[in-house]
Structure formats: C-alpha cells, structure tokens
DNA sequence: TCACAAATGAAAATGATTTTCATTTCCATA
DNA sequence: TATGGAAATGAAAATCATTTTCATTTGTGA
C-alpha cells in the first residue's frame, strides 16, 4: 500500500474538486510539478479507500474523482454535462435494510445512483 | 452507418436484457454463432442510437447494455458466496423519479444494488 | 552509517472500445 | 442472368485509460 501524495489532493481541490486522473496529472505537469502518472493513480485510489474522495464514471467510462463530504449520500448525475448533485438517501437506506432483512441478510450495504438530463442539457 | 445485426439483439434478450458487449460476444460464440466482436459493438451502438437499448456503466467502467422499457429489477448480492436474489424496486423507482424531478432532471434512470451476508455465510 | 520499508515513476501489460481497410453480401436495375 | 455500387462484416491494428512490474530513490529508525 502507499499513502496519498498530498499534492494530488491539493490539485484535485484546485480543479474544483472534480477531475479525472489524467486531468489531475496534466494539471500538475502544466504547473511544473514533477510527478508520475502512476503516483497520481495510486494517490487517488488511496484517497478513495480513505473515503476522502468519491469516484464516478463519465459517459465514456473514464473515472472521475470528486471530493466528498463524509456523510453517506448518493448522486444525481447529469448524463449530458456530468453535473452532480449530492442527495440524501433516507428512503433508500430503509428500503435496502428491509429488503435485505426479508431475505435474512446481515451486514447490509448498498449502492445507488440516479442519472438523467439536467435542465440545462 | 450500419444497421443492427438481429442476432445481437436476440442474444441480449436471452442474456436477461442486460450484458456487456464482450459478454454478448462470448455468449454468441459459445452458442456457435459466427460473428465478429466489431459487429457486436456496432450493433449495440446502433441499438442505442435507435433507443432500443440503454447503456450504463459498471463500476469498473465497462459498458453494459440493457433493453429499454424492460421491467428492470435490482439485485441483493451476498458478499460471502456471491448468491444473488432478484428483487423488485418499486420503492426505489419512485424515489429516483421524485428526487430527479425535484432537481429538474429528465430522462431519468438509476442503478441500485444491495449487498450483505446471506444466512448461510 | 546501515538496513530496510515505503514511495516513486518509466515502461510494459491489460482490457475495453474504436478505427481501418479489404472482402463479402445484398439488391436494384440493365 | 449479369453487374455495379452500397451496406455489412470481421481481422487486425490503433487508442486510451488503467494497472502491473520492477528497478531506483527516499525516508526513517536503530
């Protein structure tokens, strides 16, 4: 394992808290930082593990990393522009728990994402 | 442009209306169909253009194709043995729609999956 | 200073997807 | 029935993000 290179997180922040690994890398290069693409990927993965950033997917499949609050939440993502809204999932939490219990499951978790076209697209 | 090879659609249907291009290809091969991977990709793209199938992304970024208008369901997956239960998502459908509409989104879709440990594990 | 673990990054490997391009299949019309 | 061109096909190469490998460098505690 490796710890995250702090410059990666700071760059992601400067990028508006929303960028792909390749973009973070290019940004750092442009700013004269000396870093390898491998390290960028490793750092971002590490940040994801530590729940400091979220990872989503663009329509073309490229992973985009995004700073996130620590509360458990879900995303409403625009298929057009990639704009993302963090949403509360109260209803889903209960649904997931109930369904799982009905089937005798323990240690329950879930994933959920909503996507569509935002009003601007 | 090219039209969709009908065998691709029929295979996607047989796959439960939910599969990646690679999976459709492997399935057709296994069933003795003679078809190229390129044609599978082109056919799926064409089906997407014609709004006959939807395209989503797996967590690993692989594109998965799904028949539109298919009554879709969700999965309850055991982290231990991988056992999967198909579940109805009535509550989620409404939740997703409402949340999306609240934010002015159109053409709304969603993904949701529940995981945990089943009673045997 | 020494030894060793962690971090780094260049280059190669991987895997999905797209592009290229030569060939084959269709089909309408002469 | 022949023929010419458009559409379809697929093998192989190209792309591109991401991961892996591995040799080197850096940092740290003894």
mmCIF file of C-alpha atoms (C1' of nucleotides) in Angstrom:
data_model
loop_
_atom_site.group_PDB
_atom_site.id
_atom_site.type_symbol
_atom_site.label_atom_id
_atom_site.label_comp_id
_atom_site.label_asym_id
_atom_site.label_seq_id
_atom_site.Cartn_x
_atom_site.Cartn_y
_atom_site.Cartn_z
ATOM 1 C CA UNK A 1 0.000 0.000 0.000
ATOM 2 C CA UNK A 2 1.002 3.587 -0.354
ATOM 3 C CA UNK A 3 -0.162 6.806 1.190
ATOM 4 C CA UNK A 4 -1.582 9.582 -0.937
ATOM 5 C CA UNK A 5 0.762 12.208 -2.239
ATOM 6 C CA UNK A 6 -0.606 15.424 -0.697
ATOM 7 C CA UNK A 7 -0.008 17.399 -3.886
ATOM 8 C CA UNK A 8 -2.516 15.198 -5.655
ATOM 9 C CA UNK A 9 -5.270 16.044 -3.210
ATOM 10 C CA UNK A 10 -4.397 19.730 -3.343
ATOM 11 C CA UNK A 11 -4.519 19.653 -7.125
ATOM 12 C CA UNK A 12 -7.875 17.908 -7.104
ATOM 13 C CA UNK A 13 -9.133 20.627 -4.807
ATOM 14 C CA UNK A 14 -7.811 23.330 -7.091
ATOM 15 C CA UNK A 15 -9.511 21.606 -10.033
ATOM 16 C CA UNK A 16 -12.840 22.302 -8.389
ATOM 17 C CA UNK A 17 -12.818 19.002 -6.579
ATOM 18 C CA UNK A 18 -13.832 17.189 -9.752
ATOM 19 C CA UNK A 19 -11.411 15.712 -12.286
ATOM 20 C CA UNK A 20 -10.142 12.526 -13.882
ATOM 21 C CA UNK A 21 -6.747 11.046 -13.054
ATOM 22 C CA UNK A 22 -5.436 12.100 -16.434
ATOM 23 C CA UNK A 23 -6.651 15.638 -15.869
ATOM 24 C CA UNK A 24 -5.058 15.868 -12.450
ATOM 25 C CA UNK A 25 -1.834 14.605 -13.988
ATOM 26 C CA UNK A 26 -1.904 17.102 -16.870
ATOM 27 C CA UNK A 27 -2.722 19.901 -14.448
ATOM 28 C CA UNK A 28 0.241 19.084 -12.250
ATOM 29 C CA UNK A 29 2.525 18.874 -15.253
ATOM 30 C CA UNK A 30 1.341 22.222 -16.556
ATOM 31 C CA UNK A 31 2.042 23.691 -13.150
ATOM 32 C CA UNK A 32 5.555 22.351 -13.210
ATOM 33 C CA UNK A 33 5.055 19.694 -10.553
ATOM 34 C CA UNK A 34 7.242 16.657 -11.039
ATOM 35 C CA UNK A 35 5.098 13.585 -10.587
ATOM 36 C CA UNK A 36 4.395 10.347 -12.431
ATOM 37 C CA UNK A 37 1.036 9.246 -13.746
ATOM 38 C CA UNK A 38 1.339 6.074 -11.696
ATOM 39 C CA UNK A 39 1.608 8.064 -8.493
ATOM 40 C CA UNK A 40 -1.436 10.108 -9.420
ATOM 41 C CA UNK A 41 -3.463 6.938 -9.890
ATOM 42 C CA UNK A 42 -2.171 5.425 -6.684
ATOM 43 C CA UNK A 43 -2.851 8.551 -4.689
ATOM 44 C CA UNK A 44 -6.378 8.868 -5.991
ATOM 45 C CA UNK A 45 -7.095 5.232 -5.197
ATOM 46 C CA UNK A 46 -5.758 5.738 -1.739
ATOM 47 C CA UNK A 47 -7.980 8.782 -1.269
ATOM 48 C CA UNK A 48 -10.945 6.709 -2.392
ATOM 49 C CA UNK A 49 -10.074 3.992 0.114
ATOM 50 C CA UNK A 50 -9.879 6.599 2.838
ATOM 51 C CA UNK A 51 -13.275 7.918 1.750
ATOM 52 C CA UNK A 52 -11.815 11.337 1.143
ATOM 53 C CA UNK A 53 -12.872 11.316 -2.482
ATOM 54 C CA UNK A 54 -15.647 9.650 -4.425
ATOM 55 C CA UNK A 55 -15.245 8.016 -7.783
ATOM 56 C CA UNK A 56 -17.864 8.227 -10.514
ATOM 57 C CA UNK A 57 -17.859 7.472 -14.227
ATOM 58 C CA UNK A 58 -18.179 9.760 -17.191
ATOM 59 C CA UNK A 59 -20.333 8.592 -20.067
ATOM 60 C CA UNK A 60 -17.215 7.495 -21.905
ATOM 61 C CA UNK A 61 -16.206 5.316 -18.989
ATOM 62 C CA UNK A 62 -13.395 7.486 -17.681
ATOM 63 C CA UNK A 63 -13.263 7.605 -13.882
ATOM 64 C CA UNK A 64 -13.712 10.997 -12.302
ATOM 65 C CA UNK A 65 -12.680 11.747 -8.753
ATOM 66 C CA UNK A 66 -14.504 14.126 -6.546
ATOM 67 C CA UNK A 67 -14.039 15.451 -3.036
ATOM 68 C CA UNK A 68 -16.982 14.492 -0.911
ATOM 69 C CA UNK A 69 -18.459 15.166 2.463
ATOM 70 C CA UNK A 70 -18.229 12.332 4.941
ATOM 71 C CA UNK A 71 -21.953 11.644 5.345
ATOM 72 C CA UNK A 72 -23.301 8.691 3.387
ATOM 73 C CA UNK A 73 -25.071 10.057 0.346
ATOM 74 C CA UNK A 74 -25.981 9.268 -3.226
ATOM 75 C CA UNK A 75 -25.531 11.075 -6.501
ATOM 76 C CA UNK A 76 -27.783 12.532 -9.116
ATOM 77 C CA UNK A 77 -25.628 12.797 -12.217
ATOM 78 C CA UNK A 78 -26.381 14.566 -15.480
ATOM 79 C CA UNK A 79 -25.688 12.367 -18.495
ATOM 80 C CA UNK A 80 -25.098 15.480 -20.548
ATOM 81 C CA UNK A 81 -22.688 17.682 -18.638
ATOM 82 C CA UNK A 82 -21.645 15.455 -15.785
ATOM 83 C CA UNK A 83 -23.005 17.897 -13.237
ATOM 84 C CA UNK A 84 -23.545 16.145 -9.948
ATOM 85 C CA UNK A 85 -25.878 16.745 -7.060
ATOM 86 C CA UNK A 86 -25.361 15.014 -3.752
ATOM 87 C CA UNK A 87 -28.630 13.742 -2.364
ATOM 88 C CA UNK A 88 -29.870 12.279 0.866
ATOM 89 C CA UNK A 89 -30.992 8.700 0.610
ATOM 90 C CA UNK A 90 -33.203 8.284 3.629
ATOM 91 C CA UNK A 91 -35.818 6.343 1.721
ATOM 92 C CA UNK A 92 -33.269 4.076 0.133
ATOM 93 C CA UNK A 93 -31.493 3.253 3.364
ATOM 94 C CA UNK A 94 -34.710 1.870 4.775
ATOM 95 C CA UNK A 95 -35.637 0.069 1.597
ATOM 96 C CA UNK A 96 -32.247 -1.620 1.417
ATOM 97 C CA UNK A 97 -32.363 -2.660 5.039
ATOM 98 C CA UNK A 98 -35.874 -4.030 4.830
ATOM 99 C CA UNK A 99 -35.313 -5.984 1.642
ATOM 100 C CA UNK A 100 -32.085 -7.433 2.999
ATOM 101 C CA UNK A 101 -33.669 -8.441 6.286
ATOM 102 C CA UNK A 102 -36.593 -10.063 4.490
ATOM 103 C CA UNK A 103 -34.060 -12.337 2.854
ATOM 104 C CA UNK A 104 -32.061 -12.979 6.009
ATOM 105 C CA UNK A 105 -29.043 -10.884 5.060
ATOM 106 C CA UNK A 106 -26.746 -9.227 7.616
ATOM 107 C CA UNK A 107 -24.074 -6.543 7.390
ATOM 108 C CA UNK A 108 -26.027 -4.766 4.731
ATOM 109 C CA UNK A 109 -24.739 -2.066 2.451
ATOM 110 C CA UNK A 110 -25.920 -0.660 -0.837
ATOM 111 C CA UNK A 111 -25.096 1.466 -3.831
ATOM 112 C CA UNK A 112 -27.499 3.709 -5.687
ATOM 113 C CA UNK A 113 -27.129 6.354 -8.319
ATOM 114 C CA UNK A 114 -29.647 8.339 -10.291
ATOM 115 C CA UNK A 115 -28.885 9.747 -13.696
ATOM 116 C CA UNK A 116 -30.729 11.826 -16.240
ATOM 117 C CA UNK A 117 -30.540 15.074 -18.160
ATOM 118 C CA UNK A 118 -30.390 18.262 -16.138
ATOM 119 C CA UNK A 119 -32.438 21.318 -17.024
ATOM 120 C CA UNK A 120 -29.505 22.947 -18.827
ATOM 121 C CA UNK A 121 -28.859 19.984 -21.129
ATOM 122 C CA UNK B 1 -23.619 3.668 -40.670
ATOM 123 C CA UNK B 2 -24.767 0.130 -40.202
ATOM 124 C CA UNK B 3 -27.938 -1.484 -39.083
ATOM 125 C CA UNK B 4 -28.016 -3.770 -36.093
ATOM 126 C CA UNK B 5 -27.458 -7.438 -36.605
ATOM 127 C CA UNK B 6 -30.714 -9.004 -35.321
ATOM 128 C CA UNK B 7 -28.879 -11.889 -33.685
ATOM 129 C CA UNK B 8 -27.181 -9.405 -31.368
ATOM 130 C CA UNK B 9 -30.483 -8.090 -30.089
ATOM 131 C CA UNK B 10 -31.862 -11.576 -29.682
ATOM 132 C CA UNK B 11 -28.776 -12.590 -27.720
ATOM 133 C CA UNK B 12 -29.045 -9.555 -25.477
ATOM 134 C CA UNK B 13 -32.642 -10.536 -24.806
ATOM 135 C CA UNK B 14 -31.642 -14.075 -23.975
ATOM 136 C CA UNK B 15 -28.968 -12.717 -21.621
ATOM 137 C CA UNK B 16 -31.728 -11.254 -19.485
ATOM 138 C CA UNK B 17 -31.668 -7.975 -21.349
ATOM 139 C CA UNK B 18 -28.538 -6.917 -19.504
ATOM 140 C CA UNK B 19 -24.985 -7.589 -20.634
ATOM 141 C CA UNK B 20 -21.719 -6.054 -21.806
ATOM 142 C CA UNK B 21 -20.567 -6.173 -25.421
ATOM 143 C CA UNK B 22 -17.909 -8.691 -24.515
ATOM 144 C CA UNK B 23 -20.457 -10.873 -22.782
ATOM 145 C CA UNK B 24 -22.820 -10.791 -25.729
ATOM 146 C CA UNK B 25 -19.920 -11.737 -27.970
ATOM 147 C CA UNK B 26 -18.801 -14.640 -25.759
ATOM 148 C CA UNK B 27 -22.382 -15.841 -25.489
ATOM 149 C CA UNK B 28 -22.812 -15.900 -29.242
ATOM 150 C CA UNK B 29 -19.526 -17.707 -29.683
ATOM 151 C CA UNK B 30 -20.464 -20.304 -27.105
ATOM 152 C CA UNK B 31 -23.724 -20.853 -28.944
ATOM 153 C CA UNK B 32 -21.873 -21.415 -32.187
ATOM 154 C CA UNK B 33 -22.931 -18.164 -33.845
ATOM 155 C CA UNK B 34 -20.377 -16.824 -36.263
ATOM 156 C CA UNK B 35 -19.959 -13.134 -35.618
ATOM 157 C CA UNK B 36 -17.133 -10.669 -35.081
ATOM 158 C CA UNK B 37 -16.595 -8.572 -31.988
ATOM 159 C CA UNK B 38 -16.650 -5.468 -34.161
ATOM 160 C CA UNK B 39 -20.121 -6.272 -35.394
ATOM 161 C CA UNK B 40 -21.347 -6.822 -31.859
ATOM 162 C CA UNK B 41 -20.097 -3.367 -30.864
ATOM 163 C CA UNK B 42 -21.556 -1.742 -33.953
ATOM 164 C CA UNK B 43 -24.901 -3.443 -33.495
ATOM 165 C CA UNK B 44 -25.148 -2.429 -29.870
ATOM 166 C CA UNK B 45 -24.267 1.157 -30.713
ATOM 167 C CA UNK B 46 -26.886 1.165 -33.408
ATOM 168 C CA UNK B 47 -29.458 -0.182 -30.952
ATOM 169 C CA UNK B 48 -28.521 2.591 -28.551
ATOM 170 C CA UNK B 49 -28.958 5.196 -31.299
ATOM 171 C CA UNK B 50 -32.358 3.765 -32.089
ATOM 172 C CA UNK B 51 -33.240 3.944 -28.387
ATOM 173 C CA UNK B 52 -33.895 0.226 -28.328
ATOM 174 C CA UNK B 53 -31.300 -0.327 -25.656
ATOM 175 C CA UNK B 54 -29.849 1.768 -22.854
ATOM 176 C CA UNK B 55 -26.199 1.895 -21.968
ATOM 177 C CA UNK B 56 -24.920 2.097 -18.408
ATOM 178 C CA UNK B 57 -21.525 1.633 -16.805
ATOM 179 C CA UNK B 58 -20.335 -0.990 -14.411
ATOM 180 C CA UNK B 59 -18.193 0.120 -11.516
ATOM 181 C CA UNK B 60 -15.109 -0.952 -13.449
ATOM 182 C CA UNK B 61 -16.112 1.254 -16.363
ATOM 183 C CA UNK B 62 -17.268 -1.499 -18.700
ATOM 184 C CA UNK B 63 -20.368 -0.517 -20.666
ATOM 185 C CA UNK B 64 -23.436 -2.639 -20.115
ATOM 186 C CA UNK B 65 -26.382 -2.657 -22.459
ATOM 187 C CA UNK B 66 -29.941 -3.038 -21.348
ATOM 188 C CA UNK B 67 -33.163 -3.369 -23.262
ATOM 189 C CA UNK B 68 -35.204 -0.212 -22.878
ATOM 190 C CA UNK B 69 -38.553 -0.446 -21.210
ATOM 191 C CA UNK B 70 -37.611 -3.778 -19.752
ATOM 192 C CA UNK B 71 -39.185 -4.115 -16.363
ATOM 193 C CA UNK B 72 -35.940 -3.835 -14.558
ATOM 194 C CA UNK B 73 -35.093 -5.194 -11.195
ATOM 195 C CA UNK B 74 -32.298 -4.920 -8.687
ATOM 196 C CA UNK B 75 -30.002 -7.370 -7.024
ATOM 197 C CA UNK B 76 -29.338 -8.452 -3.484
ATOM 198 C CA UNK B 77 -25.880 -9.962 -3.552
ATOM 199 C CA UNK B 78 -24.120 -11.980 -0.863
ATOM 200 C CA UNK B 79 -20.591 -10.748 -0.199
ATOM 201 C CA UNK B 80 -19.688 -14.226 1.011
ATOM 202 C CA UNK B 81 -20.882 -16.716 -1.599
ATOM 203 C CA UNK B 82 -21.949 -14.392 -4.385
ATOM 204 C CA UNK B 83 -25.501 -15.712 -4.279
ATOM 205 C CA UNK B 84 -27.876 -13.257 -5.920
ATOM 206 C CA UNK B 85 -31.552 -12.575 -5.368
ATOM 207 C CA UNK B 86 -33.533 -10.525 -7.868
ATOM 208 C CA UNK B 87 -35.728 -8.021 -6.151
ATOM 209 C CA UNK B 88 -38.458 -5.622 -7.130
ATOM 210 C CA UNK B 89 -37.572 -1.994 -6.711
ATOM 211 C CA UNK B 90 -40.939 -0.291 -6.598
ATOM 212 C CA UNK B 91 -39.942 1.995 -3.764
ATOM 213 C CA UNK B 92 -36.687 2.949 -5.409
ATOM 214 C CA UNK B 93 -38.228 3.744 -8.754
ATOM 215 C CA UNK B 94 -40.437 6.343 -7.140
ATOM 216 C CA UNK B 95 -37.644 7.723 -5.006
ATOM 217 C CA UNK B 96 -35.356 8.124 -8.013
ATOM 218 C CA UNK B 97 -38.052 9.797 -10.069
ATOM 219 C CA UNK B 98 -39.031 12.200 -7.323
ATOM 220 C CA UNK B 99 -35.502 13.210 -6.450
ATOM 221 C CA UNK B 100 -34.667 13.745 -10.107
ATOM 222 C CA UNK B 101 -37.754 15.800 -10.757
ATOM 223 C CA UNK B 102 -37.087 17.935 -7.707
ATOM 224 C CA UNK B 103 -33.825 18.890 -9.363
ATOM 225 C CA UNK B 104 -35.314 19.422 -12.807
ATOM 226 C CA UNK B 105 -33.854 16.290 -14.401
ATOM 227 C CA UNK B 106 -35.447 14.461 -17.330
ATOM 228 C CA UNK B 107 -34.932 11.026 -18.905
ATOM 229 C CA UNK B 108 -34.231 9.583 -15.539
ATOM 230 C CA UNK B 109 -32.679 6.216 -14.837
ATOM 231 C CA UNK B 110 -30.937 4.707 -11.874
ATOM 232 C CA UNK B 111 -28.817 1.903 -10.569
ATOM 233 C CA UNK B 112 -29.122 0.297 -7.175
ATOM 234 C CA UNK B 113 -27.691 -2.776 -5.583
ATOM 235 C CA UNK B 114 -27.840 -4.154 -2.076
ATOM 236 C CA UNK B 115 -25.134 -6.359 -0.640
ATOM 237 C CA UNK B 116 -24.588 -8.163 2.634
ATOM 238 C CA UNK B 117 -24.027 -11.594 4.105
ATOM 239 C CA UNK B 118 -26.692 -14.206 3.488
ATOM 240 C CA UNK B 119 -27.932 -16.522 6.218
ATOM 241 C CA UNK B 120 -25.663 -19.363 5.078
ATOM 242 C CA UNK B 121 -22.487 -17.303 5.231
ATOM 243 C "C1'" DT C 1 26.219 4.986 8.932
ATOM 244 C "C1'" DC C 2 23.327 0.904 7.845
ATOM 245 C "C1'" DA C 3 19.480 -1.639 6.726
ATOM 246 C "C1'" DC C 4 15.020 -1.825 5.356
ATOM 247 C "C1'" DA C 5 10.369 -0.385 4.318
ATOM 248 C "C1'" DA C 6 7.720 2.830 1.695
ATOM 249 C "C1'" DA C 7 7.288 5.750 -2.301
ATOM 250 C "C1'" DT C 8 8.174 6.709 -6.951
ATOM 251 C "C1'" DG C 9 7.937 6.503 -11.944
ATOM 252 C "C1'" DA C 10 9.251 4.604 -16.568
ATOM 253 C "C1'" DA C 11 7.948 1.197 -19.304
ATOM 254 C "C1'" DA C 12 5.302 -2.800 -20.359
ATOM 255 C "C1'" DA C 13 0.931 -5.208 -19.894
ATOM 256 C "C1'" DT C 14 -4.060 -5.283 -19.894
ATOM 257 C "C1'" DG C 15 -8.608 -4.819 -21.452
ATOM 258 C "C1'" DA C 16 -12.390 -2.459 -23.461
ATOM 259 C "C1'" DT C 17 -13.529 0.046 -27.363
ATOM 260 C "C1'" DT C 18 -12.776 2.189 -31.952
ATOM 261 C "C1'" DT C 19 -10.776 2.563 -36.420
ATOM 262 C "C1'" DT C 20 -9.001 0.868 -40.758
ATOM 263 C "C1'" DC C 21 -9.466 -1.469 -44.692
ATOM 264 C "C1'" DA C 22 -10.017 -5.269 -47.653
ATOM 265 C "C1'" DT C 23 -13.558 -8.552 -48.571
ATOM 266 C "C1'" DT C 24 -18.232 -10.330 -48.880
ATOM 267 C "C1'" DT C 25 -23.178 -9.967 -49.185
ATOM 268 C "C1'" DC C 26 -27.359 -7.608 -50.934
ATOM 269 C "C1'" DC C 27 -30.173 -5.604 -54.099
ATOM 270 C "C1'" DA C 28 -31.857 -2.880 -57.671
ATOM 271 C "C1'" DT C 29 -31.579 -2.438 -62.397
ATOM 272 C "C1'" DA C 30 -29.970 -3.187 -67.139
ATOM 273 C "C1'" DT D 1 -28.896 -13.520 -65.504
ATOM 274 C "C1'" DA D 2 -25.137 -10.226 -65.059
ATOM 275 C "C1'" DT D 3 -23.351 -6.043 -62.966
ATOM 276 C "C1'" DG D 4 -22.264 -2.103 -60.196
ATOM 277 C "C1'" DG D 5 -22.436 0.080 -56.125
ATOM 278 C "C1'" DA D 6 -23.914 0.481 -51.311
ATOM 279 C "C1'" DA D 7 -24.073 -1.690 -46.913
ATOM 280 C "C1'" DA D 8 -22.311 -5.170 -43.782
ATOM 281 C "C1'" DT D 9 -18.679 -7.765 -41.981
ATOM 282 C "C1'" DG D 10 -14.587 -9.010 -39.359
ATOM 283 C "C1'" DA D 11 -9.489 -9.456 -38.689
ATOM 284 C "C1'" DA D 12 -6.003 -6.820 -37.308
ATOM 285 C "C1'" DA D 13 -4.115 -2.565 -35.769
ATOM 286 C "C1'" DA D 14 -4.739 1.610 -33.170
ATOM 287 C "C1'" DT D 15 -6.391 4.083 -28.960
ATOM 288 C "C1'" DC D 16 -6.818 5.155 -24.425
ATOM 289 C "C1'" DA D 17 -7.484 4.700 -19.536
ATOM 290 C "C1'" DT D 18 -5.830 1.990 -16.052
ATOM 291 C "C1'" DT D 19 -2.875 -1.498 -13.729
ATOM 292 C "C1'" DT D 20 1.245 -4.039 -13.042
ATOM 293 C "C1'" DT D 21 6.159 -4.762 -12.880
ATOM 294 C "C1'" DC D 22 10.358 -3.726 -11.302
ATOM 295 C "C1'" DA D 23 14.410 -1.157 -10.545
ATOM 296 C "C1'" DT D 24 15.645 3.018 -8.226
ATOM 297 C "C1'" DT D 25 15.268 6.631 -4.791
ATOM 298 C "C1'" DT D 26 13.894 8.467 -0.386
ATOM 299 C "C1'" DG D 27 12.976 8.475 4.430
ATOM 300 C "C1'" DT D 28 13.495 6.639 8.976
ATOM 301 C "C1'" DG D 29 14.644 4.199 12.974
ATOM 302 C "C1'" DA D 30 18.364 1.521 15.148
#
